[in-house]
Coordinates of C-alpha atoms and ligand atoms in Angstrom, one line a residue:
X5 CA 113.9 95.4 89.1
X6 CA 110.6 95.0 87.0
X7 CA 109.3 91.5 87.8
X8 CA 107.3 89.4 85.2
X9 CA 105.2 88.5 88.3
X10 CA 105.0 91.1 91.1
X11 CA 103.6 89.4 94.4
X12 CA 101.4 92.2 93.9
X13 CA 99.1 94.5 91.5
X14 CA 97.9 97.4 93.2
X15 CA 97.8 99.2 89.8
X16 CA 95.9 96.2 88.2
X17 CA 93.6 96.2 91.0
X18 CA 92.7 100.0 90.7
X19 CA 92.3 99.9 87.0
X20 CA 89.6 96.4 87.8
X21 CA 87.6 98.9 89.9
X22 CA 88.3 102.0 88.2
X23 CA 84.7 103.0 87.5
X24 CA 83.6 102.2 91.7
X25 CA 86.4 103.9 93.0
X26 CA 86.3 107.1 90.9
X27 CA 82.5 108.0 91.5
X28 CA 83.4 107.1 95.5
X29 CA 86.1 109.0 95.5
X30 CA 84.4 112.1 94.1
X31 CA 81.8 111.9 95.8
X32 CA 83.8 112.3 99.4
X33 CA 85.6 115.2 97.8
X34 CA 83.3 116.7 96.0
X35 CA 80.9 117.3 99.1
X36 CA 83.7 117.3 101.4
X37 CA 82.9 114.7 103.5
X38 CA 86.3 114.8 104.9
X39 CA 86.3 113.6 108.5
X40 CA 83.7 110.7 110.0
X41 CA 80.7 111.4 107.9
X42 CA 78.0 108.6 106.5
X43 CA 81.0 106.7 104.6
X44 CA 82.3 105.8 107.8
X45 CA 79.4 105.2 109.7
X46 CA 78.5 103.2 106.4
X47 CA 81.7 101.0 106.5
X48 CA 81.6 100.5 110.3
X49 CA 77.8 98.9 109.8
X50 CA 78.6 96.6 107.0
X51 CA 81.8 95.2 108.4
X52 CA 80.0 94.7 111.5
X53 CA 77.4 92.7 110.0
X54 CA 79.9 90.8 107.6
X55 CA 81.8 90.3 110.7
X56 CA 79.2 89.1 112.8
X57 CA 79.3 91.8 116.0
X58 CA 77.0 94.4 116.6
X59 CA 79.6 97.3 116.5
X60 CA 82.8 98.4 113.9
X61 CA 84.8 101.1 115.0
X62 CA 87.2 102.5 112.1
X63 CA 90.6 103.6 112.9
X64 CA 93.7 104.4 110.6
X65 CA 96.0 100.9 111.1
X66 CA 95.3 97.9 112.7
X67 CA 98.1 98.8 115.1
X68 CA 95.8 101.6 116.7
X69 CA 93.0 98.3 116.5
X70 CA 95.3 96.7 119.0
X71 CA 96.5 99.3 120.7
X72 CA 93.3 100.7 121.7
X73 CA 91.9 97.3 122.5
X74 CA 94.4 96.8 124.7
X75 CA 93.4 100.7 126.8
X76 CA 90.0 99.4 126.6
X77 CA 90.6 96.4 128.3
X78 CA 92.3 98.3 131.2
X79 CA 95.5 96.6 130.4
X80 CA 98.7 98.3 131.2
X81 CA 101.5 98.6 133.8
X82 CA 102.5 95.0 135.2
X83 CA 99.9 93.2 133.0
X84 CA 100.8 90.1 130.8
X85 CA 100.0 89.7 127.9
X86 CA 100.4 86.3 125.8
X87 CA 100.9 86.3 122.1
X88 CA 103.1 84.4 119.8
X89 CA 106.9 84.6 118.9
X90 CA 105.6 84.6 115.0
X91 CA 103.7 87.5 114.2
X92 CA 104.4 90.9 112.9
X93 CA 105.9 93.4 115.1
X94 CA 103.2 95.6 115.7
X95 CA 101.1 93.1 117.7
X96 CA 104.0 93.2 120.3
X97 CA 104.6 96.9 119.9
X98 CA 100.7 97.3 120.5
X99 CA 101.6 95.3 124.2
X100 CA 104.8 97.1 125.0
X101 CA 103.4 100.9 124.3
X102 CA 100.7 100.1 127.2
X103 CA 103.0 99.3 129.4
X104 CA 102.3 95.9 129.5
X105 CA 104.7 93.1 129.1
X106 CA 104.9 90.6 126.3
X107 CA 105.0 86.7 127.1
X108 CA 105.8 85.3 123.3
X109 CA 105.2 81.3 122.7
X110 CA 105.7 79.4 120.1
X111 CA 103.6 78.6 117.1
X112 CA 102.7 74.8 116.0
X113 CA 103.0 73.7 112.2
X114 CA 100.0 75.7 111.2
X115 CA 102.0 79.0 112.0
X116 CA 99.5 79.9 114.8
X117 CA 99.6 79.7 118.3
X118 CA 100.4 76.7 119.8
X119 CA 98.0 75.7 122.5
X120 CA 99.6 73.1 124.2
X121 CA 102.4 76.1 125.5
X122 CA 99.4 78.5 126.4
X123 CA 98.1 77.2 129.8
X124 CA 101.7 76.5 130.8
X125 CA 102.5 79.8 130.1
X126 CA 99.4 81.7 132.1
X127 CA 100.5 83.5 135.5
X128 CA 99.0 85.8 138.5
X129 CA 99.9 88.5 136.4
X130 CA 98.5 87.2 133.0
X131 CA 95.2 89.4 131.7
X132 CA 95.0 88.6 128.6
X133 CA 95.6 86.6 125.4
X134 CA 96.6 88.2 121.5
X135 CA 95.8 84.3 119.0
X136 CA 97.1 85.9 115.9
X137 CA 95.2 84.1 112.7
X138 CA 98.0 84.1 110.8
X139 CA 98.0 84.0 107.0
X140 CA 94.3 83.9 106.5
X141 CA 93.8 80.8 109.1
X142 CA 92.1 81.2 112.8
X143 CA 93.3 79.9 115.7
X144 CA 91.7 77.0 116.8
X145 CA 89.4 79.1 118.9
X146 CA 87.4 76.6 120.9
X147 CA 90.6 75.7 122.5
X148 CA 91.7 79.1 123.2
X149 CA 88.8 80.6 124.6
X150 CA 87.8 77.4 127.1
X151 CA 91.4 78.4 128.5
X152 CA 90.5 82.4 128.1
X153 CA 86.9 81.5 130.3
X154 CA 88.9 79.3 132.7
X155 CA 91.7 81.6 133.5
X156 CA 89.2 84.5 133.2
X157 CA 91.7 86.3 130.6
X158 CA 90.5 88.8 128.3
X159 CA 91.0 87.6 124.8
X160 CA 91.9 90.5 121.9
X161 CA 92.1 88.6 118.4
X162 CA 94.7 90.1 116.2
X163 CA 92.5 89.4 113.1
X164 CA 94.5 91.4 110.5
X165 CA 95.0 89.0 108.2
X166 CA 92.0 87.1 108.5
X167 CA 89.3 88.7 107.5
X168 CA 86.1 86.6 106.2
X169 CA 88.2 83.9 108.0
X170 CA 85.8 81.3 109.5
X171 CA 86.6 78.8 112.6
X172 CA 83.4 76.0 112.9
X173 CA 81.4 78.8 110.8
X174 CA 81.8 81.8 113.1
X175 CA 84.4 84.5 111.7
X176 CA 87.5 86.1 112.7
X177 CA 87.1 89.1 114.9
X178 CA 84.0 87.6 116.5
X179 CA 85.3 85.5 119.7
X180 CA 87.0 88.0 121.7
X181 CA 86.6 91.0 123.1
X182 CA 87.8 92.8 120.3
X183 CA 88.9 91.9 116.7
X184 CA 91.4 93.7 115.4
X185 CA 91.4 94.4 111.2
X186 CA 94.1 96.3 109.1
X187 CA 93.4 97.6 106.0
X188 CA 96.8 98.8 104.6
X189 CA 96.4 98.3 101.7
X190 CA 98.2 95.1 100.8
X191 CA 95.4 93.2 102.8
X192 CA 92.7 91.0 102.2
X193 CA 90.5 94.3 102.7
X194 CA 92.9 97.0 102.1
X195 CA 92.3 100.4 100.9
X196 CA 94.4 103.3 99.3
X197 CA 96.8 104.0 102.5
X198 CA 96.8 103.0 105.6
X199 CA 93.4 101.7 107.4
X200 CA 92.0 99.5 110.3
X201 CA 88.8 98.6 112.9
X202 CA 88.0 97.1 115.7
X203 CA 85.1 94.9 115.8
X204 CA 83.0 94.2 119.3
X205 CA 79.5 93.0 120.8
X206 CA 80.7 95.4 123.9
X207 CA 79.1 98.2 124.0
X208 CA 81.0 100.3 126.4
X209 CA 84.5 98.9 124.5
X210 CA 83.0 100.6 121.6
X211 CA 82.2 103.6 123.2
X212 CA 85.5 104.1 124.9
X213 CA 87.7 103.0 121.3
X214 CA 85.3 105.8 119.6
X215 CA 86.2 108.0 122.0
X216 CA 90.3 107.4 122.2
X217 CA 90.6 107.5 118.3
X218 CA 89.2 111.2 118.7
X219 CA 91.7 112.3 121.0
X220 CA 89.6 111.2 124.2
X221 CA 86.4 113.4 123.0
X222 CA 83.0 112.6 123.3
X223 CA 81.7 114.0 120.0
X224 CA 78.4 115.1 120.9
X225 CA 79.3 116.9 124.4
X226 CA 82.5 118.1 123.6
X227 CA 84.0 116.1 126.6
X228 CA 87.4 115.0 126.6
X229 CA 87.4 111.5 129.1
X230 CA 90.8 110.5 128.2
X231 CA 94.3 111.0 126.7
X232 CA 93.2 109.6 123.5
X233 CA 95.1 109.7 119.8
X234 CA 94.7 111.1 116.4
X235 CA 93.8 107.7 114.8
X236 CA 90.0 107.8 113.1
X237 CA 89.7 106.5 109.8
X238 CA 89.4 109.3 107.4
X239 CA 86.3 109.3 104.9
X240 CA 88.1 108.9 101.3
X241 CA 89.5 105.6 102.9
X242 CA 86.1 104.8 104.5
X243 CA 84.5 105.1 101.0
X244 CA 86.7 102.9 99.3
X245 CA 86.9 100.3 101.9
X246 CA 82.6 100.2 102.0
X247 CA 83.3 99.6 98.2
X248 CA 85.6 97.1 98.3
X249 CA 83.6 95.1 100.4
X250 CA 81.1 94.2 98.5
X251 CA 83.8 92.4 96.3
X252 CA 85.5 91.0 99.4
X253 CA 83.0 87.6 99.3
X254 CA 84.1 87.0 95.8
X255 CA 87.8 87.9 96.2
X256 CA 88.1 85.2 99.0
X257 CA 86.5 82.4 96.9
X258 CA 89.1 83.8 94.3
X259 CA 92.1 83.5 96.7
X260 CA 91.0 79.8 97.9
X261 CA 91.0 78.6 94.6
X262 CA 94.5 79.9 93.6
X263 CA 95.5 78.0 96.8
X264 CA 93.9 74.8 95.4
X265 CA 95.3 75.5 92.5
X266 CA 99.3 75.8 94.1
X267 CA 98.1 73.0 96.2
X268 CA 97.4 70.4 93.4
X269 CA 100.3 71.9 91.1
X270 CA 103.1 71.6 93.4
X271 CA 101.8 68.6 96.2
X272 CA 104.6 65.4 95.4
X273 CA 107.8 67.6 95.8
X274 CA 110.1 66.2 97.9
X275 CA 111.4 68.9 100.7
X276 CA 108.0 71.0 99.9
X277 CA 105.8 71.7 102.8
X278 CA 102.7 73.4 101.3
X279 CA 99.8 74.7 103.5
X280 CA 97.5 71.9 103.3
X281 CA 96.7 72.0 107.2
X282 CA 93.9 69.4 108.6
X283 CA 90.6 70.1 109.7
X284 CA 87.0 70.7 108.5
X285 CA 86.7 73.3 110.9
X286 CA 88.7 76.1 109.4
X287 CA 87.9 78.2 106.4
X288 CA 91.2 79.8 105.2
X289 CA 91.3 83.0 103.4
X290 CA 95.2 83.0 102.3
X291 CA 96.6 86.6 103.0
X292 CA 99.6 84.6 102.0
X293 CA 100.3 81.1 100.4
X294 CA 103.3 80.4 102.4
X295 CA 105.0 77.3 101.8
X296 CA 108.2 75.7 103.6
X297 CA 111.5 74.8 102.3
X298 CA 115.0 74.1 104.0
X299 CA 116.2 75.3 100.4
X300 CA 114.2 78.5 100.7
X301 CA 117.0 81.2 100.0
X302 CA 118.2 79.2 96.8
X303 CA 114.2 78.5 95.6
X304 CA 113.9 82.7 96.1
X305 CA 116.6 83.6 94.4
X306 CA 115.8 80.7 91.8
X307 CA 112.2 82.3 91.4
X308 CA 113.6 86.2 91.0
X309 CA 116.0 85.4 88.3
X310 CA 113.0 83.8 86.5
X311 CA 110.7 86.8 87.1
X312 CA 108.6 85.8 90.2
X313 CA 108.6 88.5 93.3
X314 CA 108.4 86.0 96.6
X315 CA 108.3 87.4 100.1
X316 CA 109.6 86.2 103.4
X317 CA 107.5 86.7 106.8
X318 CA 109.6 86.8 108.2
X319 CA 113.4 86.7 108.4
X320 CA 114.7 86.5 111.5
X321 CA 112.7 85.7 115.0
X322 CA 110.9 88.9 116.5
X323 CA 114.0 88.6 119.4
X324 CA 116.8 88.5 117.6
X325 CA 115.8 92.5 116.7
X326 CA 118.2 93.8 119.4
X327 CA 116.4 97.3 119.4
X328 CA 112.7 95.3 120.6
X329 CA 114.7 94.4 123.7
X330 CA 112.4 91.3 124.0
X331 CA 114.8 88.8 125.9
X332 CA 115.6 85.3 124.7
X333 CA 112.3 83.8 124.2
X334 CA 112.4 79.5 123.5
X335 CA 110.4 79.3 120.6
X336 CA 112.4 76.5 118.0
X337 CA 109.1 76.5 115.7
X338 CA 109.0 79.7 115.0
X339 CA 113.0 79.7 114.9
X340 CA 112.5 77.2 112.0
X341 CA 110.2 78.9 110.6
X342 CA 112.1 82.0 110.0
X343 CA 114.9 80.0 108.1
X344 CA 112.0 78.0 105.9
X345 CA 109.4 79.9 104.7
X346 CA 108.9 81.6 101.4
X347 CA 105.8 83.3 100.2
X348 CA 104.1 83.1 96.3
X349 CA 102.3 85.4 94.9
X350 CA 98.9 85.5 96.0
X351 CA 96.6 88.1 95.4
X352 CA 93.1 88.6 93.5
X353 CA 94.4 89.7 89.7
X354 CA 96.7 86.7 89.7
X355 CA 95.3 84.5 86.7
X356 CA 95.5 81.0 86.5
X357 CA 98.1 81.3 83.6
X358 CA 100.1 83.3 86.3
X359 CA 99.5 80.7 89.0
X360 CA 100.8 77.9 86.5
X361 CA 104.0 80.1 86.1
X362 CA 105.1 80.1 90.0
X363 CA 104.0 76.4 89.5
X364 CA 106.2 75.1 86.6
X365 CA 109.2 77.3 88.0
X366 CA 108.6 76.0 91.9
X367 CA 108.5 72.3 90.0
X368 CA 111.8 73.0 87.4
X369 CA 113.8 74.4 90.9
X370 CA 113.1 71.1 92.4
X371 CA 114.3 69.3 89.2
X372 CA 117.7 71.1 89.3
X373 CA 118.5 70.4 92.9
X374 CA 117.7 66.8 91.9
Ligands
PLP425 C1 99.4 90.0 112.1 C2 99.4 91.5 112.0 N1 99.1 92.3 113.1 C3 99.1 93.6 113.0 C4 99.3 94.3 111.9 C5 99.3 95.8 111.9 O1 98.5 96.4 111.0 P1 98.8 97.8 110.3 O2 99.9 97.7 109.4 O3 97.5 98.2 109.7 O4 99.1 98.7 111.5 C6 99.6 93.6 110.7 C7 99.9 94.3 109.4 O5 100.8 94.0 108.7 C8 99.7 92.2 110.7 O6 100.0 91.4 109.7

């Protein structure tokens, strides 16, 4: 069905940039600069510096970002890892493919990991720690990595929905060991198909990810030092992404006002939890603007029939997926969570006429349940 409102515009968004991602474009085919040439090596410097680390590394999903992380920190058969219950699969799958096992823990109200359940949750086998900055808002990092220091845990920030996402001023992807970016395109950063990076101020982590994109070779000897994987981020992608992140500044400030926008247009409704979380020290970058309902599958289906798309992330808890064979894990936030939460539209073409459209028809649900 053709929605009024899609929760997204990636036509709208290539025809904004048209001009920028035509001559890029070209460019990369046109002197077939197929496979890591100056694009890349372009992108990789400029995220660095926006993140704040002294390398980028570029890979083709933000899966392979944790994945790789995860080799690079020597992390494997018999190893912990702790991440949270509420997260998208792949931060798990990342765990599970190095032979490492999964502790899940719940998440608090802000959707991220809870850190009262982390130190209780840390064992002789535990090496290391995934905080997932869910939905554009970091973990309260100072928290997470006094634990990380005092358990001497290595600490891999799943970052891929948080980039330009600041905690006390210092950005996402910039605590850890790694941070780990996705650039499908649906993200903050995302590009034409599938994308990712790791970011790092190690240099032998950076060395090693270069390396195991490339299928374990050393580029410049010919050396093959590992098993690695197909999983480099190609140039055309590179290009685009270098492009788009010269916009990404403004695009954020544009995505905090539509959220201050849904936060003063819909604040007042009874049963309406809306993302208004505490604390100076965050800077949010809404991936999402998910907001919390015990009415949720009436206010979605309320919203489609008047035209709105809404998305839910996600439906049921990462355990009750038979097939993950994850275990029972005792996690009654996230449980909630999954039963409550509904996501607007939120993206960078949205207009405020638009955003006072989910507005009036969030506030005329409420009214008919009244
Ligand atoms: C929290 C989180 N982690 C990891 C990923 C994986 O990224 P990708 O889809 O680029 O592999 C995603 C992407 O949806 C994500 O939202």
């Amino acid at each position: 069905m053709a929605y009024k409102l899609p929760f997204v515009e990636p036509g709208k968004h290539y025809n904004n940039l048209k001009g920028e991602i035509d001559t890029a474009i070209t460019e990369v085919l046109s002197k077939g600069d197929l496979v890591m040439r100056k694009q890349l090596k372009d992108f990789e410097e400029h995220l660095a510096a926006f993140v704040g680390t002294k390398y980028a590394i570029g890979l083709n999903s933000g899966y392979h970002a944790l994945h790789l992380s995860l080799l690079a920190a020597d992390i494997g058969s018999g190893d912990e890892v702790i991440t949270v219950a509420h997260t998208f699969v792949a931060t798990v799958s990342a765990i599970v493919h190095c032979g490492a096992v999964p502790v899940l823990i719940d998440v608090g109200k802000d959707h991220n990991m809870d850190m009262d359940k982390l130190e209780l949750t840390i064992t002789s086998k535990t090496k290391a720690i995934i905080p997932v900055h869910l939905n554009g808002r970091l973990c309260n990092m100072d928290r997470l990595m006094a634990i990380a220091e005092k358990y001497n845990l290595v600490v891999i920030e799943d970052a891929a929905q948080s980039i330009g996402g600041k905690y006390n001023g210092k950005s996402a992807g910039s605590f850890g060991l790694t941070g780990c970016f996705s650039h499908y395109p649906f993200k903050i950063l995302g590009g034409f198909g599938d994308g990712g990076a790791i970011t790092t101020n190690n240099s032998e982590v950076a060395r090693k990810v270069s390396q195991l994109r490339f299928n374990g070779e050393d580029r410049e000897t010919g050396e093959y030092h590992y098993h690695g994987y197909t999983c480099l981020l190609d140039n055309v992608q590179a290009a685009v992404l270098d492009l788009k992140l010269k916009h990404l500044p403004n695009w954020i400030e544009r995505r905090r006002a539509i959220a201050k926008l849904y936060n003063q247009g819909l604040s007042g409704l009874l049963g309406l939890t809306l993302p208004c979380f505490d604390g100076e020290e965050y800077f949010d970058v809404y991936q999402n603007y998910v907001v919390r309902t015990n009415k949720r599958d009436e206010l979605f289906s309320y919203l489609k029939e008047h035209g709105v798309e809404t998305l839910i992330h996600w439906k049921k808890p990462m355990w009750e997926h038979k097939g993950l064979e994850l275990g029972i894990c005792d996690c009654s936030e996230t449980e909630s969570i999954c039963k409550e939460v509904i996501s607007l539209p939120m993206n960078t073409e949205l207009t405020d006429e638009q955003v006072s459209y989910v507005i009036e028809n969030v506030r005329n649900f409420y009214v008919t349940c009244d």
